[in-house]
């Protein structure tokens, strides 16, 4: 049984030694996003360990976390505005994929992505960025 080390979802990069307001804000955003992913991966690992009860639910959650993580990783030199402009539509596409997936009949993968999407919308609004209506 493969368990992902929770450190894979790293908190703010050491490269970000810049103390500018943008860098501090970016570091804070990374930490909050990482916390959501880490909590979900912990849940996936516990469900995989109890697969006799949960079936493939842990693997569905894990896959959703990994796909979400690929989307929410920051690109080099990506500013906060561009980050949200890129990530929110990509997460919406991933949500649609999971909504119509036969591999996620109980909606656990969808719930993982939806939680992250809602958190990102909340963060974007907190930082007064334009986001799509709910």
mmCIF file of N, CA and C in Angstrom:
data_model
loop_
_atom_site.group_PDB
_atom_site.id
_atom_site.type_symbol
_atom_site.label_atom_id
_atom_site.label_comp_id
_atom_site.label_asym_id
_atom_site.label_seq_id
_atom_site.Cartn_x
_atom_site.Cartn_y
_atom_site.Cartn_z
ATOM 1 N N UNK A 1 0.853 -1.169 0.000
ATOM 2 C CA UNK A 1 0.000 0.000 0.000
ATOM 3 C C UNK A 1 0.902 1.237 0.000
ATOM 4 N N UNK A 2 0.694 2.101 -0.938
ATOM 5 C CA UNK A 2 1.521 3.294 -1.081
ATOM 6 C C UNK A 2 0.886 4.438 -0.300
ATOM 7 N N UNK A 3 1.666 5.035 0.595
ATOM 8 C CA UNK A 3 1.216 6.216 1.329
ATOM 9 C C UNK A 3 2.106 7.378 0.916
ATOM 10 N N UNK A 4 1.500 8.489 0.572
ATOM 11 C CA UNK A 4 2.286 9.653 0.198
ATOM 12 C C UNK A 4 2.722 10.396 1.439
ATOM 13 N N UNK A 5 3.965 10.791 1.434
ATOM 14 C CA UNK A 5 4.502 11.596 2.512
ATOM 15 C C UNK A 5 3.875 12.980 2.416
ATOM 16 N N UNK A 6 3.353 13.451 3.527
ATOM 17 C CA UNK A 6 2.622 14.716 3.505
ATOM 18 C C UNK A 6 3.510 15.905 3.172
ATOM 19 N N UNK A 7 4.797 15.764 3.298
ATOM 20 C CA UNK A 7 5.701 16.849 2.960
ATOM 21 C C UNK A 7 5.748 17.145 1.470
ATOM 22 N N UNK A 8 5.167 16.279 0.653
ATOM 23 C CA UNK A 8 5.120 16.528 -0.794
ATOM 24 C C UNK A 8 4.440 17.858 -1.086
ATOM 25 N N UNK A 9 3.492 18.212 -0.261
ATOM 26 C CA UNK A 9 2.768 19.464 -0.442
ATOM 27 C C UNK A 9 3.476 20.511 0.398
ATOM 28 N N UNK A 10 4.565 21.011 -0.155
ATOM 29 C CA UNK A 10 5.450 21.871 0.610
ATOM 30 C C UNK A 10 4.829 23.223 0.874
ATOM 31 N N UNK A 11 5.214 23.736 1.995
ATOM 32 C CA UNK A 11 4.802 25.093 2.333
ATOM 33 C C UNK A 11 5.704 26.051 1.572
ATOM 34 N N UNK A 12 5.600 27.335 1.859
ATOM 35 C CA UNK A 12 6.272 28.328 1.025
ATOM 36 C C UNK A 12 7.742 27.981 0.790
ATOM 37 N N UNK A 13 8.181 28.215 -0.431
ATOM 38 C CA UNK A 13 9.522 27.851 -0.871
ATOM 39 C C UNK A 13 10.575 28.689 -0.168
ATOM 40 N N UNK A 14 11.731 28.077 0.033
ATOM 41 C CA UNK A 14 12.838 28.818 0.616
ATOM 42 C C UNK A 14 13.363 29.864 -0.367
ATOM 43 N N UNK A 15 13.075 29.690 -1.664
ATOM 44 C CA UNK A 15 13.478 30.676 -2.670
ATOM 45 C C UNK A 15 12.829 32.029 -2.375
ATOM 46 N N UNK A 16 11.681 31.984 -1.710
ATOM 47 C CA UNK A 16 10.921 33.198 -1.445
ATOM 48 C C UNK A 16 11.468 33.890 -0.200
ATOM 49 N N UNK A 17 12.757 34.241 -0.197
ATOM 50 C CA UNK A 17 13.340 34.911 0.952
ATOM 51 C C UNK A 17 13.034 36.403 0.920
ATOM 52 N N UNK A 18 12.411 36.843 -0.128
ATOM 53 C CA UNK A 18 12.004 38.222 -0.302
ATOM 54 C C UNK A 18 10.993 38.593 0.783
ATOM 55 N N UNK A 19 11.196 39.724 1.435
ATOM 56 C CA UNK A 19 10.270 40.174 2.475
ATOM 57 C C UNK A 19 9.261 41.186 1.949
ATOM 58 N N UNK A 20 9.105 41.260 0.643
ATOM 59 C CA UNK A 20 8.139 42.190 0.068
ATOM 60 C C UNK A 20 6.728 41.746 0.441
ATOM 61 N N UNK A 21 5.779 42.674 0.451
ATOM 62 C CA UNK A 21 4.394 42.293 0.761
ATOM 63 C C UNK A 21 3.864 41.199 -0.163
ATOM 64 N N UNK A 22 4.217 41.258 -1.447
ATOM 65 C CA UNK A 22 3.769 40.243 -2.413
ATOM 66 C C UNK A 22 4.309 38.865 -2.028
ATOM 67 N N UNK A 23 5.589 38.794 -1.672
ATOM 68 C CA UNK A 23 6.201 37.507 -1.308
ATOM 69 C C UNK A 23 5.606 36.963 -0.019
ATOM 70 N N UNK A 24 5.371 37.827 0.946
ATOM 71 C CA UNK A 24 4.764 37.384 2.206
ATOM 72 C C UNK A 24 3.346 36.883 1.976
ATOM 73 N N UNK A 25 2.605 37.594 1.149
ATOM 74 C CA UNK A 25 1.240 37.198 0.818
ATOM 75 C C UNK A 25 1.235 35.856 0.086
ATOM 76 N N UNK A 26 2.140 35.710 -0.853
ATOM 77 C CA UNK A 26 2.261 34.463 -1.610
ATOM 78 C C UNK A 26 2.595 33.298 -0.673
ATOM 79 N N UNK A 27 3.507 33.525 0.250
ATOM 80 C CA UNK A 27 3.867 32.495 1.218
ATOM 81 C C UNK A 27 2.688 32.092 2.080
ATOM 82 N N UNK A 28 1.898 33.068 2.494
ATOM 83 C CA UNK A 28 0.701 32.794 3.287
ATOM 84 C C UNK A 28 -0.308 31.978 2.482
ATOM 85 N N UNK A 29 -0.508 32.353 1.228
ATOM 86 C CA UNK A 29 -1.431 31.606 0.364
ATOM 87 C C UNK A 29 -0.959 30.166 0.185
ATOM 88 N N UNK A 30 0.336 29.992 -0.076
ATOM 89 C CA UNK A 30 0.885 28.646 -0.254
ATOM 90 C C UNK A 30 0.657 27.795 0.993
ATOM 91 N N UNK A 31 0.863 28.386 2.160
ATOM 92 C CA UNK A 31 0.678 27.641 3.404
ATOM 93 C C UNK A 31 -0.770 27.215 3.599
ATOM 94 N N UNK A 32 -1.702 28.090 3.291
ATOM 95 C CA UNK A 32 -3.119 27.746 3.459
ATOM 96 C C UNK A 32 -3.557 26.665 2.465
ATOM 97 N N UNK A 33 -3.093 26.770 1.241
ATOM 98 C CA UNK A 33 -3.423 25.767 0.221
ATOM 99 C C UNK A 33 -2.798 24.425 0.603
ATOM 100 N N UNK A 34 -1.553 24.468 1.050
ATOM 101 C CA UNK A 34 -0.854 23.258 1.468
ATOM 102 C C UNK A 34 -1.577 22.569 2.623
ATOM 103 N N UNK A 35 -2.102 23.348 3.552
ATOM 104 C CA UNK A 35 -2.810 22.769 4.700
ATOM 105 C C UNK A 35 -4.032 21.971 4.252
ATOM 106 N N UNK A 36 -4.760 22.487 3.271
ATOM 107 C CA UNK A 36 -5.934 21.768 2.749
ATOM 108 C C UNK A 36 -5.491 20.457 2.105
ATOM 109 N N UNK A 37 -4.458 20.516 1.270
ATOM 110 C CA UNK A 37 -3.981 19.317 0.582
ATOM 111 C C UNK A 37 -3.429 18.285 1.563
ATOM 112 N N UNK A 38 -2.696 18.740 2.564
ATOM 113 C CA UNK A 38 -2.146 17.813 3.554
ATOM 114 C C UNK A 38 -3.249 17.116 4.337
ATOM 115 N N UNK A 39 -4.253 17.854 4.734
ATOM 116 C CA UNK A 39 -5.369 17.263 5.482
ATOM 117 C C UNK A 39 -6.093 16.215 4.628
ATOM 118 N N UNK A 40 -6.292 16.528 3.361
ATOM 119 C CA UNK A 40 -6.972 15.588 2.473
ATOM 120 C C UNK A 40 -6.116 14.343 2.212
ATOM 121 N N UNK A 41 -4.800 14.517 2.073
ATOM 122 C CA UNK A 41 -3.936 13.358 1.857
ATOM 123 C C UNK A 41 -3.887 12.488 3.108
ATOM 124 N N UNK A 42 -3.910 13.096 4.261
ATOM 125 C CA UNK A 42 -3.962 12.326 5.513
ATOM 126 C C UNK A 42 -5.242 11.493 5.551
ATOM 127 N N UNK A 43 -6.350 12.091 5.144
ATOM 128 C CA UNK A 43 -7.622 11.370 5.083
ATOM 129 C C UNK A 43 -7.540 10.221 4.079
ATOM 130 N N UNK A 44 -6.936 10.475 2.929
ATOM 131 C CA UNK A 44 -6.784 9.423 1.911
ATOM 132 C C UNK A 44 -5.982 8.255 2.466
ATOM 133 N N UNK A 45 -4.882 8.562 3.132
ATOM 134 C CA UNK A 45 -4.042 7.496 3.682
ATOM 135 C C UNK A 45 -4.773 6.690 4.747
ATOM 136 N N UNK A 46 -5.556 7.354 5.586
ATOM 137 C CA UNK A 46 -6.292 6.604 6.615
ATOM 138 C C UNK A 46 -7.371 5.728 5.987
ATOM 139 N N UNK A 47 -8.002 6.204 4.937
ATOM 140 C CA UNK A 47 -9.030 5.399 4.258
ATOM 141 C C UNK A 47 -8.401 4.244 3.480
ATOM 142 N N UNK A 48 -7.212 4.457 2.934
ATOM 143 C CA UNK A 48 -6.522 3.355 2.258
ATOM 144 C C UNK A 48 -6.125 2.281 3.270
ATOM 145 N N UNK A 49 -5.710 2.705 4.454
ATOM 146 C CA UNK A 49 -5.331 1.743 5.490
ATOM 147 C C UNK A 49 -6.533 0.928 5.960
ATOM 148 N N UNK A 50 -7.719 1.477 5.825
ATOM 149 C CA UNK A 50 -8.954 0.778 6.218
ATOM 150 C C UNK A 50 -9.780 0.447 4.979
ATOM 151 N N UNK A 51 -9.099 0.008 3.930
ATOM 152 C CA UNK A 51 -9.801 -0.251 2.667
ATOM 153 C C UNK A 51 -10.813 -1.386 2.781
ATOM 154 N N UNK A 52 -10.663 -2.237 3.786
ATOM 155 C CA UNK A 52 -11.666 -3.277 4.016
ATOM 156 C C UNK A 52 -13.039 -2.650 4.259
ATOM 157 N N UNK A 53 -13.055 -1.433 4.790
ATOM 158 C CA UNK A 53 -14.305 -0.722 5.041
ATOM 159 C C UNK A 53 -14.600 0.292 3.939
ATOM 160 N N UNK A 54 -13.567 1.048 3.534
ATOM 161 C CA UNK A 54 -13.743 2.167 2.611
ATOM 162 C C UNK A 54 -13.636 1.782 1.141
ATOM 163 N N UNK A 55 -13.211 0.578 0.829
ATOM 164 C CA UNK A 55 -13.035 0.189 -0.570
ATOM 165 C C UNK A 55 -11.960 1.032 -1.227
ATOM 166 N N UNK A 56 -12.246 1.573 -2.403
ATOM 167 C CA UNK A 56 -11.244 2.361 -3.135
ATOM 168 C C UNK A 56 -11.314 3.855 -2.823
ATOM 169 N N UNK A 57 -12.089 4.243 -1.821
ATOM 170 C CA UNK A 57 -12.280 5.667 -1.508
ATOM 171 C C UNK A 57 -10.962 6.385 -1.244
ATOM 172 N N UNK A 58 -10.056 5.766 -0.508
ATOM 173 C CA UNK A 58 -8.766 6.397 -0.222
ATOM 174 C C UNK A 58 -7.983 6.700 -1.481
ATOM 175 N N UNK A 59 -8.039 5.787 -2.440
ATOM 176 C CA UNK A 59 -7.317 5.993 -3.700
ATOM 177 C C UNK A 59 -7.989 7.077 -4.541
ATOM 178 N N UNK A 60 -9.299 7.152 -4.487
ATOM 179 C CA UNK A 60 -10.022 8.213 -5.203
ATOM 180 C C UNK A 60 -9.635 9.572 -4.624
ATOM 181 N N UNK A 61 -9.612 9.664 -3.298
ATOM 182 C CA UNK A 61 -9.228 10.919 -2.643
ATOM 183 C C UNK A 61 -7.784 11.267 -2.988
ATOM 184 N N UNK A 62 -6.904 10.285 -2.900
ATOM 185 C CA UNK A 62 -5.498 10.516 -3.226
ATOM 186 C C UNK A 62 -5.338 11.044 -4.653
ATOM 187 N N UNK A 63 -6.015 10.433 -5.593
ATOM 188 C CA UNK A 63 -5.923 10.870 -6.989
ATOM 189 C C UNK A 63 -6.411 12.310 -7.143
ATOM 190 N N UNK A 64 -7.502 12.642 -6.476
ATOM 191 C CA UNK A 64 -8.031 14.010 -6.540
ATOM 192 C C UNK A 64 -7.041 15.006 -5.939
ATOM 193 N N UNK A 65 -6.399 14.625 -4.837
ATOM 194 C CA UNK A 65 -5.402 15.498 -4.213
ATOM 195 C C UNK A 65 -4.216 15.704 -5.156
ATOM 196 N N UNK A 66 -3.730 14.624 -5.745
ATOM 197 C CA UNK A 66 -2.572 14.732 -6.636
ATOM 198 C C UNK A 66 -2.886 15.561 -7.879
ATOM 199 N N UNK A 67 -4.069 15.354 -8.459
ATOM 200 C CA UNK A 67 -4.458 16.153 -9.628
ATOM 201 C C UNK A 67 -4.633 17.619 -9.243
ATOM 202 N N UNK A 68 -5.213 17.867 -8.079
ATOM 203 C CA UNK A 68 -5.385 19.246 -7.605
ATOM 204 C C UNK A 68 -4.036 19.899 -7.350
ATOM 205 N N UNK A 69 -3.131 19.140 -6.734
ATOM 206 C CA UNK A 69 -1.805 19.675 -6.440
ATOM 207 C C UNK A 69 -1.084 20.094 -7.717
ATOM 208 N N UNK A 70 -1.223 19.303 -8.778
ATOM 209 C CA UNK A 70 -0.597 19.672 -10.052
ATOM 210 C C UNK A 70 -1.110 21.018 -10.547
ATOM 211 N N UNK A 71 -2.370 21.292 -10.309
ATOM 212 C CA UNK A 71 -2.974 22.548 -10.764
ATOM 213 C C UNK A 71 -2.539 23.713 -9.891
ATOM 214 N N UNK A 72 -2.552 23.536 -8.570
ATOM 215 C CA UNK A 72 -2.341 24.673 -7.667
ATOM 216 C C UNK A 72 -0.880 25.011 -7.416
ATOM 217 N N UNK A 73 0.041 24.235 -7.975
ATOM 218 C CA UNK A 73 1.447 24.599 -7.826
ATOM 219 C C UNK A 73 1.709 25.925 -8.533
ATOM 220 N N UNK A 74 2.513 26.753 -7.909
ATOM 221 C CA UNK A 74 2.832 28.063 -8.474
ATOM 222 C C UNK A 74 3.861 27.907 -9.581
ATOM 223 N N UNK A 75 3.650 28.611 -10.667
ATOM 224 C CA UNK A 75 4.626 28.651 -11.753
ATOM 225 C C UNK A 75 5.714 29.655 -11.391
ATOM 226 N N UNK A 76 6.891 29.482 -11.968
ATOM 227 C CA UNK A 76 7.982 30.418 -11.701
ATOM 228 C C UNK A 76 7.541 31.834 -12.041
ATOM 229 N N UNK A 77 7.835 32.752 -11.154
ATOM 230 C CA UNK A 77 7.546 34.179 -11.347
ATOM 231 C C UNK A 77 6.068 34.478 -11.593
ATOM 232 N N UNK A 78 5.179 33.633 -11.117
ATOM 233 C CA UNK A 78 3.739 33.863 -11.285
ATOM 234 C C UNK A 78 3.253 34.777 -10.160
ATOM 235 N N UNK A 79 2.626 35.896 -10.532
ATOM 236 C CA UNK A 79 2.103 36.771 -9.488
ATOM 237 C C UNK A 79 0.738 36.256 -9.019
ATOM 238 N N UNK A 80 0.246 36.842 -7.960
ATOM 239 C CA UNK A 80 -0.977 36.346 -7.323
ATOM 240 C C UNK A 80 -2.184 36.470 -8.242
ATOM 241 N N UNK A 81 -2.320 37.585 -8.934
ATOM 242 C CA UNK A 81 -3.456 37.756 -9.848
ATOM 243 C C UNK A 81 -3.466 36.674 -10.926
ATOM 244 N N UNK A 82 -2.335 36.478 -11.562
ATOM 245 C CA UNK A 82 -2.249 35.467 -12.631
ATOM 246 C C UNK A 82 -2.460 34.056 -12.080
ATOM 247 N N UNK A 83 -2.000 33.832 -10.874
ATOM 248 C CA UNK A 83 -2.186 32.524 -10.245
ATOM 249 C C UNK A 83 -3.675 32.187 -10.164
ATOM 250 N N UNK A 84 -4.461 33.099 -9.612
ATOM 251 C CA UNK A 84 -5.896 32.840 -9.482
ATOM 252 C C UNK A 84 -6.580 32.778 -10.845
ATOM 253 N N UNK A 85 -6.141 33.604 -11.789
ATOM 254 C CA UNK A 85 -6.717 33.565 -13.142
ATOM 255 C C UNK A 85 -6.480 32.215 -13.812
ATOM 256 N N UNK A 86 -5.364 31.587 -13.511
ATOM 257 C CA UNK A 86 -5.041 30.286 -14.097
ATOM 258 C C UNK A 86 -5.691 29.139 -13.316
ATOM 259 N N UNK A 87 -5.572 29.166 -12.011
ATOM 260 C CA UNK A 87 -5.946 28.028 -11.169
ATOM 261 C C UNK A 87 -7.455 27.836 -11.054
ATOM 262 N N UNK A 88 -8.201 28.895 -10.846
ATOM 263 C CA UNK A 88 -9.650 28.729 -10.631
ATOM 264 C C UNK A 88 -10.357 28.071 -11.818
ATOM 265 N N UNK A 89 -10.104 28.493 -13.061
ATOM 266 C CA UNK A 89 -10.750 27.787 -14.182
ATOM 267 C C UNK A 89 -10.283 26.335 -14.325
ATOM 268 N N UNK A 90 -9.002 26.079 -14.051
ATOM 269 C CA UNK A 90 -8.504 24.703 -14.152
ATOM 270 C C UNK A 90 -9.151 23.806 -13.102
ATOM 271 N N UNK A 91 -9.319 24.318 -11.896
ATOM 272 C CA UNK A 91 -9.997 23.528 -10.859
ATOM 273 C C UNK A 91 -11.455 23.289 -11.224
ATOM 274 N N UNK A 92 -12.095 24.269 -11.850
ATOM 275 C CA UNK A 92 -13.490 24.087 -12.266
ATOM 276 C C UNK A 92 -13.592 22.967 -13.302
ATOM 277 N N UNK A 93 -12.639 22.912 -14.233
ATOM 278 C CA UNK A 93 -12.633 21.818 -15.215
ATOM 279 C C UNK A 93 -12.435 20.465 -14.527
ATOM 280 N N UNK A 94 -11.557 20.431 -13.534
ATOM 281 C CA UNK A 94 -11.330 19.190 -12.799
ATOM 282 C C UNK A 94 -12.579 18.794 -12.009
ATOM 283 N N UNK A 95 -13.269 19.770 -11.439
ATOM 284 C CA UNK A 95 -14.537 19.495 -10.745
ATOM 285 C C UNK A 95 -15.551 18.871 -11.692
ATOM 286 N N UNK A 96 -15.653 19.421 -12.885
ATOM 287 C CA UNK A 96 -16.593 18.882 -13.873
ATOM 288 C C UNK A 96 -16.230 17.444 -14.233
ATOM 289 N N UNK A 97 -14.938 17.185 -14.362
ATOM 290 C CA UNK A 97 -14.473 15.830 -14.673
ATOM 291 C C UNK A 97 -14.907 14.855 -13.577
ATOM 292 N N UNK A 98 -14.709 15.242 -12.326
ATOM 293 C CA UNK A 98 -15.070 14.356 -11.218
ATOM 294 C C UNK A 98 -16.582 14.253 -11.050
ATOM 295 N N UNK A 99 -17.286 15.302 -11.354
ATOM 296 C CA UNK A 99 -18.747 15.267 -11.240
ATOM 297 C C UNK A 99 -19.330 14.202 -12.167
ATOM 298 N N UNK A 100 -18.735 14.036 -13.326
ATOM 299 C CA UNK A 100 -19.273 13.091 -14.304
ATOM 300 C C UNK A 100 -18.522 11.756 -14.318
ATOM 301 N N UNK A 101 -17.641 11.541 -13.351
ATOM 302 C CA UNK A 101 -16.815 10.337 -13.351
ATOM 303 C C UNK A 101 -17.525 9.141 -12.731
ATOM 304 N N UNK A 102 -17.430 8.016 -13.400
ATOM 305 C CA UNK A 102 -17.945 6.754 -12.852
ATOM 306 C C UNK A 102 -17.006 6.211 -11.780
ATOM 307 N N UNK A 103 -15.765 6.696 -11.760
ATOM 308 C CA UNK A 103 -14.790 6.227 -10.777
ATOM 309 C C UNK A 103 -14.981 6.873 -9.409
ATOM 310 N N UNK A 104 -15.866 7.855 -9.318
ATOM 311 C CA UNK A 104 -16.104 8.570 -8.061
ATOM 312 C C UNK A 104 -17.607 8.612 -7.774
ATOM 313 N N UNK A 105 -18.256 7.444 -7.667
ATOM 314 C CA UNK A 105 -19.711 7.424 -7.539
ATOM 315 C C UNK A 105 -20.234 8.058 -6.253
ATOM 316 N N UNK A 106 -19.412 8.061 -5.198
ATOM 317 C CA UNK A 106 -19.861 8.631 -3.928
ATOM 318 C C UNK A 106 -19.426 10.080 -3.730
ATOM 319 N N UNK A 107 -18.671 10.616 -4.672
ATOM 320 C CA UNK A 107 -18.333 12.034 -4.650
ATOM 321 C C UNK A 107 -17.195 12.439 -3.735
ATOM 322 N N UNK A 108 -16.393 11.496 -3.268
ATOM 323 C CA UNK A 108 -15.291 11.863 -2.377
ATOM 324 C C UNK A 108 -14.219 12.671 -3.099
ATOM 325 N N UNK A 109 -13.856 12.281 -4.306
ATOM 326 C CA UNK A 109 -12.872 13.039 -5.075
ATOM 327 C C UNK A 109 -13.391 14.428 -5.405
ATOM 328 N N UNK A 110 -14.655 14.489 -5.795
ATOM 329 C CA UNK A 110 -15.286 15.774 -6.075
ATOM 330 C C UNK A 110 -15.222 16.670 -4.840
ATOM 331 N N UNK A 111 -15.502 16.098 -3.672
ATOM 332 C CA UNK A 111 -15.507 16.883 -2.431
ATOM 333 C C UNK A 111 -14.131 17.463 -2.127
ATOM 334 N N UNK A 112 -13.086 16.696 -2.395
ATOM 335 C CA UNK A 112 -11.715 17.175 -2.180
ATOM 336 C C UNK A 112 -11.454 18.413 -3.036
ATOM 337 N N UNK A 113 -11.763 18.301 -4.308
ATOM 338 C CA UNK A 113 -11.498 19.396 -5.243
ATOM 339 C C UNK A 113 -12.392 20.586 -4.931
ATOM 340 N N UNK A 114 -13.634 20.315 -4.580
ATOM 341 C CA UNK A 114 -14.563 21.389 -4.252
ATOM 342 C C UNK A 114 -14.099 22.155 -3.016
ATOM 343 N N UNK A 115 -13.621 21.440 -1.997
ATOM 344 C CA UNK A 115 -13.118 22.121 -0.802
ATOM 345 C C UNK A 115 -11.964 23.049 -1.157
ATOM 346 N N UNK A 116 -11.047 22.564 -1.973
ATOM 347 C CA UNK A 116 -9.909 23.379 -2.382
ATOM 348 C C UNK A 116 -10.364 24.571 -3.220
ATOM 349 N N UNK A 117 -11.288 24.347 -4.133
ATOM 350 C CA UNK A 117 -11.820 25.420 -4.978
ATOM 351 C C UNK A 117 -12.472 26.506 -4.121
ATOM 352 N N UNK A 118 -13.293 26.100 -3.164
ATOM 353 C CA UNK A 118 -13.953 27.073 -2.289
ATOM 354 C C UNK A 118 -12.938 27.838 -1.444
ATOM 355 N N UNK A 119 -11.894 27.154 -0.991
ATOM 356 C CA UNK A 119 -10.842 27.816 -0.222
ATOM 357 C C UNK A 119 -10.123 28.850 -1.084
ATOM 358 N N UNK A 120 -9.839 28.503 -2.328
ATOM 359 C CA UNK A 120 -9.166 29.449 -3.221
ATOM 360 C C UNK A 120 -10.051 30.649 -3.538
ATOM 361 N N UNK A 121 -11.338 30.421 -3.715
ATOM 362 C CA UNK A 121 -12.263 31.538 -3.939
ATOM 363 C C UNK A 121 -12.270 32.451 -2.718
ATOM 364 N N UNK A 122 -12.315 31.852 -1.544
ATOM 365 C CA UNK A 122 -12.284 32.634 -0.301
ATOM 366 C C UNK A 122 -10.991 33.443 -0.203
ATOM 367 N N UNK A 123 -9.864 32.820 -0.512
ATOM 368 C CA UNK A 123 -8.583 33.523 -0.454
ATOM 369 C C UNK A 123 -8.524 34.651 -1.476
ATOM 370 N N UNK A 124 -9.010 34.399 -2.677
ATOM 371 C CA UNK A 124 -9.017 35.440 -3.708
ATOM 372 C C UNK A 124 -9.877 36.620 -3.267
ATOM 373 N N UNK A 125 -11.006 36.320 -2.679
ATOM 374 C CA UNK A 125 -11.878 37.408 -2.200
ATOM 375 C C UNK A 125 -11.230 38.152 -1.042
ATOM 376 N N UNK A 126 -10.571 37.412 -0.151
ATOM 377 C CA UNK A 126 -9.875 38.058 0.966
ATOM 378 C C UNK A 126 -8.828 39.039 0.466
ATOM 379 N N UNK A 127 -8.202 38.706 -0.641
ATOM 380 C CA UNK A 127 -7.174 39.568 -1.200
ATOM 381 C C UNK A 127 -7.731 40.465 -2.292
ATOM 382 N N UNK A 128 -9.050 40.584 -2.316
ATOM 383 C CA UNK A 128 -9.787 41.510 -3.178
ATOM 384 C C UNK A 128 -9.466 41.326 -4.658
ATOM 385 N N UNK A 129 -9.411 40.077 -5.065
ATOM 386 C CA UNK A 129 -9.207 39.771 -6.472
ATOM 387 C C UNK A 129 -10.546 39.402 -7.076
ATOM 388 N N UNK A 130 -10.708 39.684 -8.351
ATOM 389 C CA UNK A 130 -11.952 39.352 -9.036
ATOM 390 C C UNK A 130 -12.017 37.844 -9.258
ATOM 391 N N UNK A 131 -13.098 37.230 -8.787
ATOM 392 C CA UNK A 131 -13.297 35.794 -9.007
ATOM 393 C C UNK A 131 -14.695 35.564 -9.539
ATOM 394 N N UNK A 132 -14.901 34.387 -10.098
ATOM 395 C CA UNK A 132 -16.209 34.057 -10.660
ATOM 396 C C UNK A 132 -17.257 33.986 -9.548
ATOM 397 N N UNK A 133 -18.500 34.274 -9.872
ATOM 398 C CA UNK A 133 -19.554 34.142 -8.862
ATOM 399 C C UNK A 133 -19.762 32.673 -8.524
ATOM 400 N N UNK A 134 -20.235 32.416 -7.300
ATOM 401 C CA UNK A 134 -20.462 31.026 -6.878
ATOM 402 C C UNK A 134 -21.692 30.451 -7.513
#
